[in-house]
Structures are given as C-alpha cells and as structure tokens.
Short mmCIF file of C-alpha atoms in Angstrom, two decimals:
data_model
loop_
_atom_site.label_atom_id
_atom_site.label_comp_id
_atom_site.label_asym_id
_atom_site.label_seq_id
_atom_site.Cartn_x
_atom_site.Cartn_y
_atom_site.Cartn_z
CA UNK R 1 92.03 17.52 46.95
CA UNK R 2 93.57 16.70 50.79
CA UNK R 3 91.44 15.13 53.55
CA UNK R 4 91.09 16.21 56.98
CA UNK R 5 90.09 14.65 60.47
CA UNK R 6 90.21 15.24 64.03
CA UNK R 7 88.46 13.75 67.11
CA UNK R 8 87.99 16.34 70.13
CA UNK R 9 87.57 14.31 73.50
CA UNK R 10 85.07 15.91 76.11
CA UNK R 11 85.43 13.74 79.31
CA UNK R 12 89.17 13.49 79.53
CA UNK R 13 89.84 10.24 77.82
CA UNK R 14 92.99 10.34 74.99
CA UNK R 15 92.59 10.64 71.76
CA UNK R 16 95.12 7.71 70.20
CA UNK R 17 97.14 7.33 67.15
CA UNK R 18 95.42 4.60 66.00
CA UNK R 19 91.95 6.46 65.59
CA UNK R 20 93.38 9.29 63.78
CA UNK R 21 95.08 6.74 61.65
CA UNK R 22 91.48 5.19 61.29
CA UNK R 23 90.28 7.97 59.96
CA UNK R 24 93.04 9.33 57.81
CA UNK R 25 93.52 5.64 56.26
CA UNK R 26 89.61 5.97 54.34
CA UNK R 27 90.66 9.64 53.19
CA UNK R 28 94.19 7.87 52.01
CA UNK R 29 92.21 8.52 48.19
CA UNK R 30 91.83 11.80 48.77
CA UNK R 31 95.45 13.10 49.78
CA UNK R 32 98.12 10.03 48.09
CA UNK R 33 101.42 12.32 48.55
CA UNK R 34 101.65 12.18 52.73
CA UNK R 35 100.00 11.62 55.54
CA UNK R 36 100.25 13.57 59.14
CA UNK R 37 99.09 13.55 62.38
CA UNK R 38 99.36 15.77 65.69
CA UNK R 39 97.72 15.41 68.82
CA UNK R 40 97.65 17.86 71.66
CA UNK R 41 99.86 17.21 75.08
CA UNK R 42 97.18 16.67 76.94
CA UNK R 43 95.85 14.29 74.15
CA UNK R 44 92.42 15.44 74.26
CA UNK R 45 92.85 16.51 70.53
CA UNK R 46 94.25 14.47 67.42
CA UNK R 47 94.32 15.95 64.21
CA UNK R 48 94.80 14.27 60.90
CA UNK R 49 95.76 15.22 57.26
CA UNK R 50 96.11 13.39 53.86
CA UNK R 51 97.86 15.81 51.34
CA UNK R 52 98.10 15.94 47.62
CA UNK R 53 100.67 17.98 47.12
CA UNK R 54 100.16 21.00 44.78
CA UNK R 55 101.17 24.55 45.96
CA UNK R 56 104.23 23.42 47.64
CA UNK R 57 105.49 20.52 47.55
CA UNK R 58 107.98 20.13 50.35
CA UNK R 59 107.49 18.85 53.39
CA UNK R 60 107.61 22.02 55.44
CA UNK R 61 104.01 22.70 54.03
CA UNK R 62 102.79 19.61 55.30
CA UNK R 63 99.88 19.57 57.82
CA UNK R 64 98.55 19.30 60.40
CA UNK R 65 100.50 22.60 60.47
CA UNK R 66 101.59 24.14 63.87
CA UNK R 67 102.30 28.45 63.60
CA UNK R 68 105.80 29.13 64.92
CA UNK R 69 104.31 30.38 68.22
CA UNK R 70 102.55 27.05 68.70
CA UNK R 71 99.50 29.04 69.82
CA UNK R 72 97.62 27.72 66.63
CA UNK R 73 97.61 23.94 64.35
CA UNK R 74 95.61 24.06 60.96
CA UNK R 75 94.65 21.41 58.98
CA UNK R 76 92.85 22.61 55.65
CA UNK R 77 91.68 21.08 52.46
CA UNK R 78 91.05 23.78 49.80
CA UNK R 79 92.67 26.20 47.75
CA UNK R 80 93.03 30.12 48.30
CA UNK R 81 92.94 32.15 45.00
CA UNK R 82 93.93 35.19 46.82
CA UNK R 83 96.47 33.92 49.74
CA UNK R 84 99.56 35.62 47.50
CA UNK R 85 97.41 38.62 48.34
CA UNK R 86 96.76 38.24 51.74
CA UNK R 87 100.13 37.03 52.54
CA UNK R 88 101.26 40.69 51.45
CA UNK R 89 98.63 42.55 53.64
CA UNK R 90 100.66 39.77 56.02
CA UNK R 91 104.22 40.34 55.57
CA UNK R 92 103.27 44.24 55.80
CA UNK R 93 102.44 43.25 59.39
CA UNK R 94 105.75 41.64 60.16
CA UNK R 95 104.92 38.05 58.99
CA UNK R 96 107.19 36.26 58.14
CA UNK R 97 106.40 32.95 55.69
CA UNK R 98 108.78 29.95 55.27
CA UNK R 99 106.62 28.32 52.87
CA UNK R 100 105.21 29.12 49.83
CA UNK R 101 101.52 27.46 50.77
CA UNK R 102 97.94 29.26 51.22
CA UNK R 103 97.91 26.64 54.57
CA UNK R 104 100.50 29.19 56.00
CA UNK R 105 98.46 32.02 54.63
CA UNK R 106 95.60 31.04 56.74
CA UNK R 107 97.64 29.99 59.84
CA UNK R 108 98.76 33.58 60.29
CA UNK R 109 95.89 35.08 58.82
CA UNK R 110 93.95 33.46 61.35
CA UNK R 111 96.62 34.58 64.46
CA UNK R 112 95.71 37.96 62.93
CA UNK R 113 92.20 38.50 62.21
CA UNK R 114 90.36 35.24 63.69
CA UNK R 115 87.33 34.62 62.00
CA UNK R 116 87.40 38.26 60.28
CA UNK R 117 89.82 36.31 57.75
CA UNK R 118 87.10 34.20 56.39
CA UNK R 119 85.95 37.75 55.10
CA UNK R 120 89.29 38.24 53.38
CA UNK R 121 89.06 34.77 51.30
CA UNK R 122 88.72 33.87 47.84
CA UNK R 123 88.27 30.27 47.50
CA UNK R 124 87.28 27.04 48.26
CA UNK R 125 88.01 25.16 51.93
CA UNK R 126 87.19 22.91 54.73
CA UNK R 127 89.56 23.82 57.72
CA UNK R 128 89.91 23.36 61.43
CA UNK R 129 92.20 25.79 63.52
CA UNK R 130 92.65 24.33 67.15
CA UNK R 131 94.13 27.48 69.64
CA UNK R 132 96.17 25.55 72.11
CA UNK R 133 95.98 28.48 74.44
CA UNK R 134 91.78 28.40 74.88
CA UNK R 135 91.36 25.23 73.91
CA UNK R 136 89.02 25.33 71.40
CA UNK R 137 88.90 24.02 67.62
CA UNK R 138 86.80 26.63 64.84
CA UNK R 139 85.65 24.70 61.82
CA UNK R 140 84.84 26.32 58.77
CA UNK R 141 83.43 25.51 55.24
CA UNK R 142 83.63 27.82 52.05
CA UNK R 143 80.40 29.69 51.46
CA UNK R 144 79.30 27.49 48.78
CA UNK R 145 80.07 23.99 49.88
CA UNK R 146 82.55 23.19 47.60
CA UNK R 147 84.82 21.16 49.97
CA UNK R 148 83.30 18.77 52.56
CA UNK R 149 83.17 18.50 56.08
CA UNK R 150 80.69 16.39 58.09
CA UNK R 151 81.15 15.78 61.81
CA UNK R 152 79.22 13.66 64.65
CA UNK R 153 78.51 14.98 67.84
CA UNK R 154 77.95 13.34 70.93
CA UNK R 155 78.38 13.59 74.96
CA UNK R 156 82.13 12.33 75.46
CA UNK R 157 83.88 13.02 71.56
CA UNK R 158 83.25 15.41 68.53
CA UNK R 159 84.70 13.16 65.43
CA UNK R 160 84.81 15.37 62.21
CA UNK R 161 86.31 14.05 58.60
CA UNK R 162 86.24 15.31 54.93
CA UNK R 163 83.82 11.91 54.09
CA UNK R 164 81.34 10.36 56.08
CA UNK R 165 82.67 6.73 55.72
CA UNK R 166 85.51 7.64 57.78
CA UNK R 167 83.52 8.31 60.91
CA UNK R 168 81.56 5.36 60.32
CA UNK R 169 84.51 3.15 60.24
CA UNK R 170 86.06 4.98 63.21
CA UNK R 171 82.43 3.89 64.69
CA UNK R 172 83.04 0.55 63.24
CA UNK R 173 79.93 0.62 60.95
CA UNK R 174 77.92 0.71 63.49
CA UNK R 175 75.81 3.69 62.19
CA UNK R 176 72.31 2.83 60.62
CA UNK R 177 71.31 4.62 56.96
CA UNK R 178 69.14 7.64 57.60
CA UNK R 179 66.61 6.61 55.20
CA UNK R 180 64.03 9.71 55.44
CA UNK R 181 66.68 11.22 54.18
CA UNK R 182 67.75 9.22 51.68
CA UNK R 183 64.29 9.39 50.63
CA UNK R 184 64.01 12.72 49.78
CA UNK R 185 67.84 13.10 48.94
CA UNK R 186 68.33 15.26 46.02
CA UNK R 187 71.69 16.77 44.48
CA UNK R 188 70.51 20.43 44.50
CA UNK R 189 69.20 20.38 48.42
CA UNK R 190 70.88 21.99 51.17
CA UNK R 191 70.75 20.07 54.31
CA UNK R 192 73.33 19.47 57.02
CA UNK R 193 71.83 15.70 57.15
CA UNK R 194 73.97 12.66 55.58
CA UNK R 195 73.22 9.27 54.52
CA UNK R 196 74.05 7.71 57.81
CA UNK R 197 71.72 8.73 61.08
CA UNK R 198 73.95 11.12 63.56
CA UNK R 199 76.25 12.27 60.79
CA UNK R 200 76.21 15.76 59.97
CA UNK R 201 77.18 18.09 57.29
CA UNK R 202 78.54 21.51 58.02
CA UNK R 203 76.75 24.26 56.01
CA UNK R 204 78.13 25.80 53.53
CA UNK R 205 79.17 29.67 54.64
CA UNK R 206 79.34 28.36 58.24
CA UNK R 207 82.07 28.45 61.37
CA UNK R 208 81.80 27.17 64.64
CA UNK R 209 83.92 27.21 68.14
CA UNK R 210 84.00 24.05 69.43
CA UNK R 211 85.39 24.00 73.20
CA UNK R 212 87.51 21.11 74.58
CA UNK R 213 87.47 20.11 78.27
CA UNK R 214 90.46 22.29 78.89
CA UNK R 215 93.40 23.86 77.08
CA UNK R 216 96.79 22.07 76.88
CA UNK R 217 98.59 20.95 79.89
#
C-alpha cells in the first residue's frame, strides 16, 4: 500500500512544497518506507508519493518517477501481476529498465501505448502520469476499485489524494459532511460521492485527461 497526491494549478499560481507535504504527511500511514515529491518548472504541478517498499526496494524505484526522456512522471499505488510480462513485450521494443519495479513497467508502457496499456494490465492501481510536453495529467483507477483515488475540482486547482482526509486538511477542514450521502451510504454502492461535500471518488474502470494551463516552461 503507497499513497499518492498531486495538486494541478489552473490560473497560474505555484503549487508549493509545503502543500504537497500537506498532503503526503496524512498518507505518511499508508507508504512508512519514503516519501517524494516533484513539481513541474513552471510549478503549476506538484506531485507527491508515500512508498512502502515491496518490489524493489532501492531508491531508484522511488516515485514520483520521471522516464529517462523526462517527457513523462508517474506516481502509482498498486501492484501489476503481469508487469514481468509486459516489460518483455517492452524490452522487445528497445526498452531498456534500470529497475526491477512494475512503476517503471507502466512509465514506459505508458510512453508506448498511452491509455491502450490500461488494456494490457493485470492488477490493482491508482496512478497519475503527467506528460510534461502537453501538459496534461491522466488519472486512472483499476477496473474494480481496489485502490483509491478521490479528487476535488474547482475553478483555479484540481487537488487529488489516495484518502479524502488529505484534501480536507490541505483545505484546512473546511469541507462540510455530505450527509445525503452519508445517509444512504452503503459498502456495496458504487458512487463517485464521498463523505465530505465536493470530494469525489474516481470510478472504478475509469481514466481521465486533465489539462493544465500550459505545458512546462
């Protein structure tokens, strides 16, 4: 179990270290071994990771995770059955790996497919790829909602985390209970609502481009 983040600015403003860190800090639970951070040059972007270390272990697998082009940065909470599979279809195509993770797997598999990889994959994740070339961030979720991702949208920033209590204390707690839903909450419903009002889930199955105001500087 990791824990991602990542706050997407629409009107120009920087995205700083210490709201990453915000974030990051209430998934610390989730990902004990390290933490990471990377932020676009413009700044429009921050990403955030907290790993717990399974696959690979050294610090060269660590996210967020940059390809070697830098025309792609993952960060990815999951676990690929197949990625010693697809890294083969991979390394067929002149890939070359200098980890041993499936967060590699999908960081090329990505540069080589796009979202035709999500057809390829055997698993369970909650991932955002940012292209630094178009600017814009895809977020995906494993077709049965096994791993988390909830986001909230509005007119100047996109904030998206593994657990909604790290977007409300990004928002300092300033988001009310959504209490229709919690009244007809139940364990076996699919919804894209949460507990707090303006917090949503992704679905499960689901990918989306998000644009940024422009690519990198």
């Amino acid at each position: 179990m990791c824990g991602i983040a990542g706050i997407l600015s629409f009107d120009g403003a920087a995205v700083r270290l210490h709201e990453i860190s915000t974030l990051t800090g209430r998934l610390r639970h989730r990902g004990p071994d390290a933490v990471g951070s990377w932020f676009s040059t413009n700044q429009r972007i921050g990403l955030g990771h907290t790993r717990l270390s399974i696959l690979d272990t050294s610090p060269e697998a660590g996210q967020p995770m940059v390809s070697p082009s830098g025309h792609h940065v993952i960060v990815f909470n999951g676990e690929i059955y197949n990625f010693i599979e697809i890294a083969e279809l991979l390394c067929a195509k002149g890939y070359v790996f200098r980890t041993q993770s499936d967060t590699e797997v999908l960081l090329h598999a990505w540069d080589c497919w796009g979202q035709a990889m999500f057809e390829r994959l055997n698993g369970m994740w909650a991932l955002a790829i940012y292209d630094t070339i178009t600017g814009e961030t895809a977020l995906c979720r494993d077709r049965f909602g096994v791993k988390p991702l909830y986001f909230f949208n509005h007119a100047r920033r996109f904030i998206f985390a593994s657990e909604v209590q790290a977007i409300d204390r990004l928002l300092e707690n300033k988001l009310s209970p959504d209490a229709e839903y919690l009244k007809t909450f139940s364990r076996f419903e699919i919804s894209d609502r949460s507990y707090l009002s303006g917090v949503k889930a992704l679905q499960p199955g689901f990918w989306s481009d998000l644009p940024t105001s422009s690519h990198e500087d």
